Coordinates of C-alpha atoms and ligand atoms in Angstrom, one line a residue:
X1 CA 0.0 0.0 0.0
X2 CA 1.2 3.5 -0.8
X3 CA 0.0 7.1 -1.0
X4 CA -1.2 6.1 -4.5
X5 CA -3.6 3.4 -3.2
X6 CA -7.1 4.4 -2.3
X7 CA -7.3 2.0 0.7
X8 CA -7.1 3.7 4.1
X9 CA -5.8 1.5 7.0
X10 CA -7.9 2.0 10.2
X11 CA -5.7 1.8 13.3
X12 CA -7.8 1.7 16.4
X13 CA -6.2 2.9 19.6
X14 CA -9.2 2.8 21.9
X15 CA -7.5 0.3 24.1
X16 CA -4.3 2.3 24.4
X17 CA -4.7 6.0 23.8
X18 CA -8.4 5.9 24.6
X19 CA -7.7 4.1 27.9
X20 CA -5.3 6.9 28.8
X21 CA -8.3 9.1 29.3
X22 CA -8.6 9.7 33.1
X23 CA -11.3 7.4 34.4
X24 CA -11.6 5.3 31.3
X25 CA -9.6 2.3 32.5
X26 CA -10.8 -1.1 31.3
X27 CA -10.0 -4.5 32.7
X28 CA -8.7 -7.5 30.7
X29 CA -12.1 -9.0 29.9
X30 CA -13.5 -5.6 28.8
X31 CA -10.5 -5.1 26.5
X32 CA -10.9 -8.5 25.0
X33 CA -14.5 -7.9 24.3
X34 CA -13.8 -4.6 22.6
X35 CA -11.0 -6.1 20.6
X36 CA -13.2 -8.9 19.4
X37 CA -15.8 -6.4 18.2
X38 CA -13.1 -4.3 16.6
X39 CA -12.0 -7.3 14.6
X40 CA -15.6 -8.1 13.6
X41 CA -15.8 -4.5 12.4
X42 CA -12.8 -5.1 10.1
X43 CA -10.4 -2.8 11.9
X44 CA -6.9 -3.4 10.3
X45 CA -4.7 -2.6 13.3
X46 CA -5.7 -2.8 17.0
X47 CA -3.4 -1.1 19.4
X48 CA -4.0 -3.2 22.5
X49 CA -1.9 -1.3 25.0
X50 CA 1.5 -0.3 26.3
X51 CA 3.0 -3.5 27.6
X52 CA 5.7 -2.0 29.8
X53 CA 3.3 0.4 31.5
X54 CA 2.0 -2.2 33.9
X55 CA 1.5 -5.9 34.3
X56 CA -2.2 -5.3 33.6
X57 CA -1.3 -3.7 30.3
X58 CA 1.0 -6.5 29.4
X59 CA -1.6 -9.1 30.2
X60 CA -4.3 -7.3 28.2
X61 CA -2.0 -7.0 25.1
X62 CA -1.1 -10.6 25.5
X63 CA -4.7 -11.8 25.8
X64 CA -5.8 -9.7 22.8
X65 CA -2.9 -11.1 20.9
X66 CA -4.0 -14.7 21.8
X67 CA -7.6 -14.2 20.7
X68 CA -6.8 -12.3 17.5
X69 CA -7.7 -13.8 14.2
X70 CA -7.0 -11.5 11.3
X71 CA -6.3 -8.0 12.6
X72 CA -2.7 -6.8 13.3
X73 CA -2.2 -6.4 17.0
X74 CA 0.0 -3.5 18.0
X75 CA 1.8 -2.8 21.3
X76 CA 3.4 0.6 22.1
X77 CA 7.0 1.0 23.2
X78 CA 9.3 3.9 23.9
X79 CA 12.7 3.9 22.2
X80 CA 14.3 1.6 24.7
X81 CA 15.2 -2.1 24.5
X82 CA 13.3 -2.9 27.7
X83 CA 10.1 -1.4 26.2
X84 CA 10.5 -3.2 22.9
X85 CA 11.3 -6.5 24.5
X86 CA 8.2 -6.3 26.7
X87 CA 6.1 -5.4 23.7
X88 CA 7.5 -8.3 21.6
X89 CA 6.8 -10.7 24.5
X90 CA 3.2 -9.5 24.9
X91 CA 2.5 -9.7 21.2
X92 CA 4.1 -13.1 20.7
X93 CA 0.9 -15.1 20.3
X94 CA -0.6 -12.8 17.7
X95 CA -0.8 -14.1 14.2
X96 CA 0.0 -10.6 12.9
X97 CA 1.9 -8.3 15.2
X98 CA 3.3 -4.8 15.1
X99 CA 5.7 -3.0 17.5
X100 CA 4.8 0.7 17.6
X101 CA 7.8 2.6 18.9
X102 CA 8.0 6.4 19.4
X103 CA 10.1 9.2 20.6
X104 CA 9.5 13.0 20.7
X105 CA 11.0 15.1 18.0
X106 CA 9.8 18.6 18.6
X107 CA 12.3 21.1 20.1
X108 CA 10.1 21.6 23.1
X109 CA 9.8 17.9 23.9
X110 CA 13.5 17.1 23.2
X111 CA 14.7 19.9 25.4
X112 CA 12.3 19.7 28.4
X113 CA 10.8 16.2 28.3
X114 CA 13.6 14.0 27.0
X115 CA 16.5 16.4 27.8
X116 CA 18.3 15.0 24.8
X117 CA 20.1 16.7 21.9
X118 CA 18.6 16.2 18.4
X119 CA 21.5 14.0 17.3
X120 CA 20.9 11.6 20.3
X121 CA 17.2 11.5 19.4
X122 CA 18.1 10.6 15.8
X123 CA 20.4 7.9 17.0
X124 CA 17.6 6.6 19.2
X125 CA 15.3 6.4 16.2
X126 CA 17.7 4.3 14.3
X127 CA 18.5 2.0 17.3
X128 CA 14.9 1.5 18.4
X129 CA 13.5 0.8 15.0
X130 CA 16.3 -1.6 14.0
X131 CA 16.0 -3.4 17.4
X132 CA 12.2 -3.6 17.0
X133 CA 12.7 -5.0 13.5
X134 CA 14.9 -7.7 14.9
X135 CA 11.8 -8.8 16.9
X136 CA 9.0 -8.4 14.3
X137 CA 8.6 -7.6 10.6
X138 CA 6.0 -4.9 11.1
X139 CA 7.4 -1.8 12.8
X140 CA 5.6 1.5 13.1
X141 CA 7.6 4.6 14.2
X142 CA 6.0 7.7 15.6
X143 CA 7.4 11.2 15.9
X144 CA 5.7 12.3 19.1
X145 CA 4.7 16.0 18.8
X146 CA 5.5 15.6 15.1
X147 CA 3.2 18.5 14.1
X148 CA 5.4 20.9 16.1
X149 CA 8.7 19.5 14.8
X150 CA 11.1 21.4 12.7
X151 CA 10.8 20.1 9.1
X152 CA 14.4 19.3 8.2
X153 CA 14.9 17.4 11.4
X154 CA 11.6 15.5 10.9
X155 CA 12.7 14.6 7.4
X156 CA 15.9 13.2 8.7
X157 CA 14.2 11.2 11.5
X158 CA 11.6 9.8 9.1
X159 CA 14.3 8.8 6.5
X160 CA 16.3 7.1 9.3
X161 CA 13.3 5.2 10.6
X162 CA 12.4 3.9 7.2
X163 CA 16.1 3.0 6.5
X164 CA 16.1 1.1 9.8
X165 CA 13.1 -0.9 8.8
X166 CA 9.9 1.0 9.8
X167 CA 7.1 0.2 7.4
X168 CA 4.6 2.7 8.9
X169 CA 5.5 6.3 9.7
X170 CA 3.1 8.1 12.1
X171 CA 3.2 11.8 12.5
X172 CA 1.1 12.6 15.5
X173 CA -0.5 15.9 16.3
X174 CA 0.0 15.1 19.9
X175 CA -1.3 18.2 21.4
X176 CA -4.1 18.9 18.9
X177 CA -2.5 22.1 17.7
X178 CA -2.5 21.7 13.9
X179 CA -5.1 23.0 11.5
X180 CA -6.1 21.1 8.4
X181 CA -4.2 22.8 5.6
X182 CA -1.1 23.0 7.7
X183 CA -1.2 19.3 8.7
X184 CA -2.0 18.2 5.1
X185 CA 1.0 20.2 3.9
X186 CA 3.2 18.6 6.5
X187 CA 2.3 15.1 5.3
X188 CA 2.7 16.1 1.6
X189 CA 6.1 17.7 2.4
X190 CA 7.3 14.4 4.0
X191 CA 6.1 12.3 1.1
X192 CA 7.8 14.7 -1.3
X193 CA 11.1 15.3 0.5
X194 CA 12.0 12.1 2.2
X195 CA 14.0 10.1 -0.3
X196 CA 12.7 6.6 0.8
X197 CA 9.1 7.8 1.6
X198 CA 7.7 5.3 -1.0
X199 CA 8.9 2.4 1.3
X200 CA 6.4 3.2 4.1
X201 CA 2.8 4.1 4.7
X202 CA 2.3 7.5 6.3
X203 CA -0.1 7.5 9.2
X204 CA -1.8 10.3 11.1
X205 CA -2.8 10.4 14.8
X206 CA -4.7 13.5 15.8
X207 CA -5.8 14.8 19.1
X208 CA -8.9 16.9 19.4
X209 CA -7.9 19.8 21.6
X210 CA -9.2 22.3 19.0
X211 CA -12.0 20.1 17.8
X212 CA -10.0 19.5 14.6
X213 CA -8.9 15.9 15.0
X214 CA -11.2 14.4 12.3
X215 CA -10.7 17.4 9.9
X216 CA -7.0 17.2 10.3
X217 CA -7.0 13.4 9.7
X218 CA -9.1 13.7 6.6
X219 CA -7.0 16.5 5.2
X220 CA -3.9 14.4 5.7
X221 CA -5.5 11.5 3.8
X222 CA -6.1 13.8 0.9
X223 CA -2.4 14.7 1.1
X224 CA -1.3 11.0 0.9
X225 CA -1.6 9.5 4.4
X226 CA -3.0 6.0 4.2
X227 CA -3.4 5.1 7.9
X228 CA -5.6 6.9 10.3
X229 CA -5.2 6.3 14.1
X230 CA -8.5 6.8 15.9
X231 CA -10.7 5.7 18.7
X232 CA -14.3 4.7 19.2
X233 CA -16.4 7.7 20.4
X234 CA -13.2 9.8 20.1
X235 CA -12.2 8.5 23.5
X236 CA -8.8 9.7 24.6
X237 CA -6.8 12.0 26.8
X238 CA -7.9 15.6 27.3
X239 CA -10.3 16.3 24.4
X240 CA -9.7 12.8 23.0
X241 CA -8.5 11.4 19.6
X242 CA -10.1 11.4 16.2
X243 CA -13.4 9.5 16.3
X244 CA -13.3 6.4 14.2
X245 CA -17.0 6.5 13.4
X246 CA -16.6 10.0 12.1
X247 CA -13.6 9.3 9.9
X248 CA -15.2 6.1 8.4
X249 CA -18.6 7.7 7.8
X250 CA -17.1 10.8 6.3
X251 CA -15.0 8.8 3.9
X252 CA -18.0 6.7 3.0
X253 CA -20.6 9.5 2.7
X254 CA -18.3 11.9 0.9
X255 CA -16.6 9.4 -1.4
X256 CA -17.2 12.0 -4.2
X257 CA -14.6 14.3 -2.6
X258 CA -12.5 11.7 -0.8
X259 CA -12.4 8.6 -3.0
X260 CA -10.9 6.3 -0.4
X261 CA -12.0 3.0 1.2
X262 CA -11.8 1.4 4.6
X263 CA -12.5 -2.2 5.5
X264 CA -14.9 -1.2 8.2
X265 CA -18.4 -2.8 8.5
X266 CA -20.1 0.4 9.4
X267 CA -23.2 -1.4 10.6
X268 CA -21.3 -2.3 13.8
X269 CA -20.5 1.3 14.7
X270 CA -23.5 1.8 17.0
X271 CA -22.8 -1.4 18.8
X272 CA -19.1 -0.5 19.3
X273 CA -20.0 3.0 20.5
X274 CA -22.4 1.6 23.0
X275 CA -19.9 -1.1 24.3
X276 CA -17.1 1.5 24.7
X277 CA -19.5 3.8 26.5
X278 CA -20.8 1.1 28.8
X279 CA -17.3 -0.3 29.6
X280 CA -15.7 3.1 30.3
X281 CA -18.8 4.9 31.8
X282 CA -18.2 7.7 29.4
X283 CA -21.7 8.7 28.2
X284 CA -21.8 9.8 24.5
X285 CA -23.1 13.4 24.2
X286 CA -26.5 13.4 22.6
X287 CA -25.5 15.6 19.7
X288 CA -22.3 13.7 18.9
X289 CA -21.9 13.0 15.2
X290 CA -22.8 9.5 14.0
X291 CA -23.4 7.9 17.4
X292 CA -25.1 10.6 19.5
X293 CA -28.7 9.8 20.6
X294 CA -29.9 12.7 18.5
X295 CA -27.7 12.1 15.4
X296 CA -30.6 10.7 13.4
X297 CA -33.5 12.4 15.4
X298 CA -35.7 14.8 13.5
X299 CA -37.7 16.9 15.9
X300 CA -38.9 20.0 14.1
X301 CA -42.1 19.8 12.0
X302 CA -40.5 21.1 8.8
X303 CA -37.8 18.5 9.1
X304 CA -40.2 15.7 9.9
X305 CA -42.4 16.7 6.9
X306 CA -39.4 16.7 4.6
X307 CA -38.3 13.3 6.0
X308 CA -41.7 11.8 5.3
X309 CA -41.6 13.0 1.7
X310 CA -38.0 11.9 1.1
X311 CA -35.5 10.9 3.8
X312 CA -32.6 12.4 1.9
X313 CA -34.0 15.9 2.5
X314 CA -32.5 15.9 5.9
X315 CA -30.5 12.7 6.2
X316 CA -27.1 12.3 4.6
X317 CA -26.6 8.8 5.8
X318 CA -29.2 6.2 6.9
X319 CA -29.4 5.1 10.5
X320 CA -29.2 1.5 9.2
X321 CA -25.7 2.2 7.7
X322 CA -24.4 2.7 11.2
X323 CA -26.3 -0.2 12.7
X324 CA -29.0 2.0 14.3
X325 CA -32.3 0.2 13.8
X326 CA -35.5 1.9 14.7
X327 CA -36.5 1.1 18.3
X328 CA -38.4 -2.1 17.8
X329 CA -40.7 -3.6 20.3
X330 CA -38.9 -6.9 20.6
X331 CA -40.1 -9.1 23.2
X332 CA -42.7 -9.4 25.9
X333 CA -43.1 -11.3 29.1
X334 CA -44.4 -14.3 27.2
X335 CA -41.4 -14.6 25.0
X336 CA -39.4 -17.7 25.4
X337 CA -35.7 -18.4 25.9
X338 CA -35.3 -19.3 22.2
X339 CA -36.6 -15.9 21.0
X340 CA -34.5 -14.2 23.6
X341 CA -31.4 -16.0 22.4
X342 CA -32.1 -15.1 18.8
X343 CA -32.6 -11.5 19.7
X344 CA -29.4 -11.3 21.8
X345 CA -27.5 -12.9 18.8
X346 CA -29.0 -10.5 16.4
X347 CA -27.8 -7.6 18.6
X348 CA -24.3 -8.9 18.1
X349 CA -23.7 -10.7 21.5
X350 CA -22.2 -14.1 21.9
X351 CA -23.1 -15.3 25.3
X352 CA -22.3 -18.7 26.8
X353 CA -25.2 -20.7 28.2
X354 CA -24.6 -19.6 31.8
X355 CA -24.6 -15.9 31.0
X356 CA -27.5 -16.4 28.6
X357 CA -29.5 -18.0 31.4
X358 CA -28.7 -15.1 33.8
X359 CA -29.6 -12.5 31.2
X360 CA -32.8 -14.4 30.3
X361 CA -33.8 -14.3 34.0
X362 CA -33.2 -10.6 34.2
X363 CA -35.1 -10.1 31.0
X364 CA -38.1 -11.9 32.5
X365 CA -37.9 -9.7 35.6
X366 CA -37.7 -6.6 33.3
X367 CA -40.6 -7.7 31.2
X368 CA -42.7 -8.1 34.4
X369 CA -42.3 -4.5 35.3
X370 CA -41.9 -2.9 31.8
X371 CA -44.7 -3.5 29.3
X372 CA -42.6 -2.9 26.3
X373 CA -39.1 -4.2 25.9
X374 CA -37.0 -2.6 23.2
X375 CA -33.7 -3.5 21.6
X376 CA -32.0 -0.8 23.7
X377 CA -33.3 -2.5 26.8
X378 CA -31.9 -5.8 25.9
X379 CA -28.6 -4.3 25.0
X380 CA -28.4 -2.4 28.3
X381 CA -29.4 -5.6 30.2
X382 CA -26.8 -7.8 28.5
X383 CA -24.0 -5.2 28.8
X384 CA -24.8 -4.9 32.4
X385 CA -24.8 -8.7 32.8
X386 CA -21.4 -9.1 31.1
X387 CA -19.8 -6.3 32.9
X388 CA -20.7 -7.7 36.2
X389 CA -19.5 -11.2 35.5
X390 CA -16.1 -10.7 37.1
X391 CA -17.1 -8.4 39.9
X392 CA -16.0 -9.1 43.5
X393 CA -18.8 -7.0 45.0
X394 CA -22.4 -7.5 43.8
X395 CA -25.7 -5.9 44.7
X396 CA -28.0 -8.5 46.1
X397 CA -30.9 -6.6 47.5
X398 CA -31.9 -3.0 48.1
X399 CA -34.9 -1.5 49.9
X400 CA -35.2 2.3 50.2
X401 CA -37.5 4.4 52.3
X402 CA -37.9 7.9 50.8
X403 CA -40.4 10.7 50.4
X404 CA -41.1 14.0 52.1
X405 CA -41.2 12.7 55.7
X406 CA -37.8 11.3 56.0
X407 CA -35.3 10.2 57.2
X408 CA -34.5 8.5 54.0
X409 CA -33.0 5.1 54.6
X410 CA -31.5 2.3 52.5
X411 CA -31.3 -1.3 53.6
X412 CA -28.7 -3.0 51.4
X413 CA -27.3 -6.4 51.0
X414 CA -24.0 -6.9 49.1
X415 CA -22.1 -10.0 48.3
X416 CA -18.4 -9.3 48.8
X417 CA -16.2 -12.2 47.7
X418 CA -18.9 -14.6 48.5
X419 CA -19.9 -13.2 51.9
X420 CA -23.3 -11.5 52.2
X421 CA -23.5 -8.4 54.4
X422 CA -26.6 -6.3 55.1
X423 CA -26.7 -2.7 56.6
X424 CA -29.2 0.1 56.9
X425 CA -28.0 3.6 56.4
X426 CA -29.6 7.0 56.6
X427 CA -28.9 9.7 54.1
X428 CA -29.7 13.1 52.7
X429 CA -32.1 11.6 50.1
X430 CA -32.4 8.1 48.9
X431 CA -29.3 8.1 46.6
X432 CA -27.2 9.4 49.5
X433 CA -28.6 6.8 51.8
X434 CA -27.9 4.1 49.2
X435 CA -24.3 5.2 48.7
X436 CA -23.7 5.5 52.5
X437 CA -25.0 1.9 52.9
X438 CA -22.4 0.7 50.3
X439 CA -19.7 2.6 52.1
X440 CA -20.7 1.1 55.4
X441 CA -20.1 -2.4 53.9
X442 CA -17.1 -1.7 51.7
X443 CA -14.4 0.4 53.3
X444 CA -13.2 3.0 50.8
X445 CA -11.8 6.5 50.7
X446 CA -13.2 7.0 47.2
X447 CA -14.9 10.3 46.6
X448 CA -17.9 10.7 44.3
X449 CA -17.1 13.0 41.4
X450 CA -20.0 12.5 39.1
X451 CA -23.5 11.1 39.4
X452 CA -25.5 11.0 36.2
X453 CA -28.8 9.4 35.2
X454 CA -30.3 8.9 31.8
X455 CA -33.2 6.9 30.5
X456 CA -32.4 4.0 28.1
X457 CA -35.8 4.4 26.3
X458 CA -38.8 6.7 26.6
X459 CA -41.6 6.5 29.2
X460 CA -41.8 6.5 32.9
X461 CA -41.1 2.7 33.0
X462 CA -37.9 3.1 31.1
X463 CA -34.7 1.6 32.5
X464 CA -32.4 4.1 34.1
X465 CA -28.7 4.0 33.2
X466 CA -26.6 5.6 35.9
X467 CA -23.0 6.6 35.7
X468 CA -20.9 7.1 38.8
X469 CA -17.4 8.5 38.8
X470 CA -15.2 7.8 41.8
X471 CA -11.8 9.1 42.7
X472 CA -9.3 7.5 45.0
X473 CA -5.7 8.4 45.5
X474 CA -5.6 10.3 42.2
X475 CA -7.2 7.5 40.3
X476 CA -10.5 7.9 38.7
X477 CA -13.0 5.2 37.6
X478 CA -16.4 5.2 36.0
X479 CA -19.1 2.7 36.7
X480 CA -22.5 2.2 35.0
X481 CA -25.6 0.4 36.1
X482 CA -28.9 -0.1 34.5
X483 CA -32.3 -1.0 36.0
X484 CA -35.9 0.1 35.9
X485 CA -35.4 1.2 39.5
X486 CA -33.1 4.3 39.5
X487 CA -31.8 3.5 43.0
X488 CA -30.9 0.0 42.1
X489 CA -29.2 1.3 39.0
X490 CA -27.4 3.8 41.2
X491 CA -26.2 1.1 43.6
X492 CA -25.0 -1.0 40.7
X493 CA -23.1 1.9 39.2
X494 CA -21.4 2.7 42.5
X495 CA -20.5 -0.9 43.1
X496 CA -19.2 -1.3 39.5
X497 CA -16.9 1.7 40.1
X498 CA -15.7 0.2 43.4
X499 CA -15.0 -3.1 41.6
X500 CA -12.9 -1.2 39.1
X501 CA -11.0 0.5 41.8
X502 CA -10.4 -2.9 43.4
X503 CA -8.9 -4.4 40.3
X504 CA -7.3 -1.2 39.1
X505 CA -3.8 -2.1 38.4
X506 CA -0.9 0.3 38.8
X507 CA -1.7 2.3 35.8
X508 CA 1.0 4.9 36.3
X509 CA 2.6 5.0 32.9
X510 CA 6.3 5.3 32.9
X511 CA 7.8 8.7 32.4
X512 CA 7.8 9.9 28.8
X513 CA 4.7 7.9 27.8
X514 CA 2.9 9.3 24.9
X515 CA 0.0 11.6 25.0
Ligands
LIG601 O1 -0.3 11.4 20.7 C1 0.7 10.8 20.5 O2 1.7 11.4 20.1 C2 0.8 9.4 20.8 C3 2.0 8.7 20.4 C4 2.5 7.8 21.4 C5 1.7 7.9 19.1 O3 -0.2 8.8 21.3
LIG602 ZN1 -2.0 10.1 21.2

């Protein structure tokens, strides 16, 4: 593949750069689930983590490598032998593997972050890439803070990286500073000036600090880049990374202006967005392009009228093309296990018998209290079921007394590592009482940073989906819970967040880790 080809490689970094977003940490099972879905979507390269950052990262990359089928699995490494060794070890089981090594090249980063002279950085590029090539055939080299790097020096580094064996050259806009014409010109300049540029694919990796990550990435594709690094829902540090769904749908919808192809099955976009949101607890903003709740909603009379006459009047892509089916009334309380299994499968889940049984039981409970059960309800319920499968703390029972008279009390039973404990706590309102009850059972210094509720579907019997963000010792985690009872959903969300804190590995990335 070269800048002449019209195929754009999609490199997903949800599990690495996306996970660097504060509070977005995922455990091994969650990463494996996301990776499996990314493969189903047709993602070309899955960056599964930064193996030297922690044992948890190493194990996650290793597990994703083991389960991988067709996608290239990438592991991040700084320009050191220890990082590269660790990445190679983690990636070993993958059928197709890539070491992604990087070093900063901008004057600011070299002077203050690396405290290295440019010549030493250039030497590190040569050494790290050739060492990585001694481990795997597929090596990507990134110039961290590439968009703020002096051009002559960048050309020398890129040429050296390709000469040392890098087959993909990534030029990140690490701090989201670039604007589209400037960034496109940078890529064009490199392809033009670097003598061995034709031996590598040029890649872009844009952060969204100015809201330009997608625009910058697309401009760079027009200038010859053929790999785009992105994340589902634009997850990532600070303002995030370029959103994969936006890149892919822009290329597809505007093929007239951008005649490039990706291998992505766009009908899995909604499913992936939802999974990443559930796992991380990062709710997608309603007006988010492609995957926001309102992205295909037409509220005003004029628009609705136009839509009825011809959908193209106000719709540039169909909801179906991103896997968003109209809310369908799917099942009722008389539906059997067979119908439920078929529906779960059609929604893209692959559950083993035990989990299917648990989910079916919960579906029956839900159908008892909710007349109409929609696709979204089933998805929320199954996600909830799967996410709880590895939890050490579980909500068993909750009874709340609330109303104007007070005091509001919550009597709660939790299962903690197989032991059931029940307490009653008073609080300033039912949510406060519920959270106090949890804290009376599970000792924690975690502080609540966010409590958010939204309805999965419409109507007063809708399931509530609650997000709770907790902070403990500088670490932030999000937990989500869904239930027709908002307080039960709240308890589940809080407990999910606590479970994440319990399993949260030492995530402190080593000094110099990329943005
Ligand atoms: O933003 C960045 O520069 C990065 C690199 C490590 C690729 O994430
Ligand atoms: Zn980044």
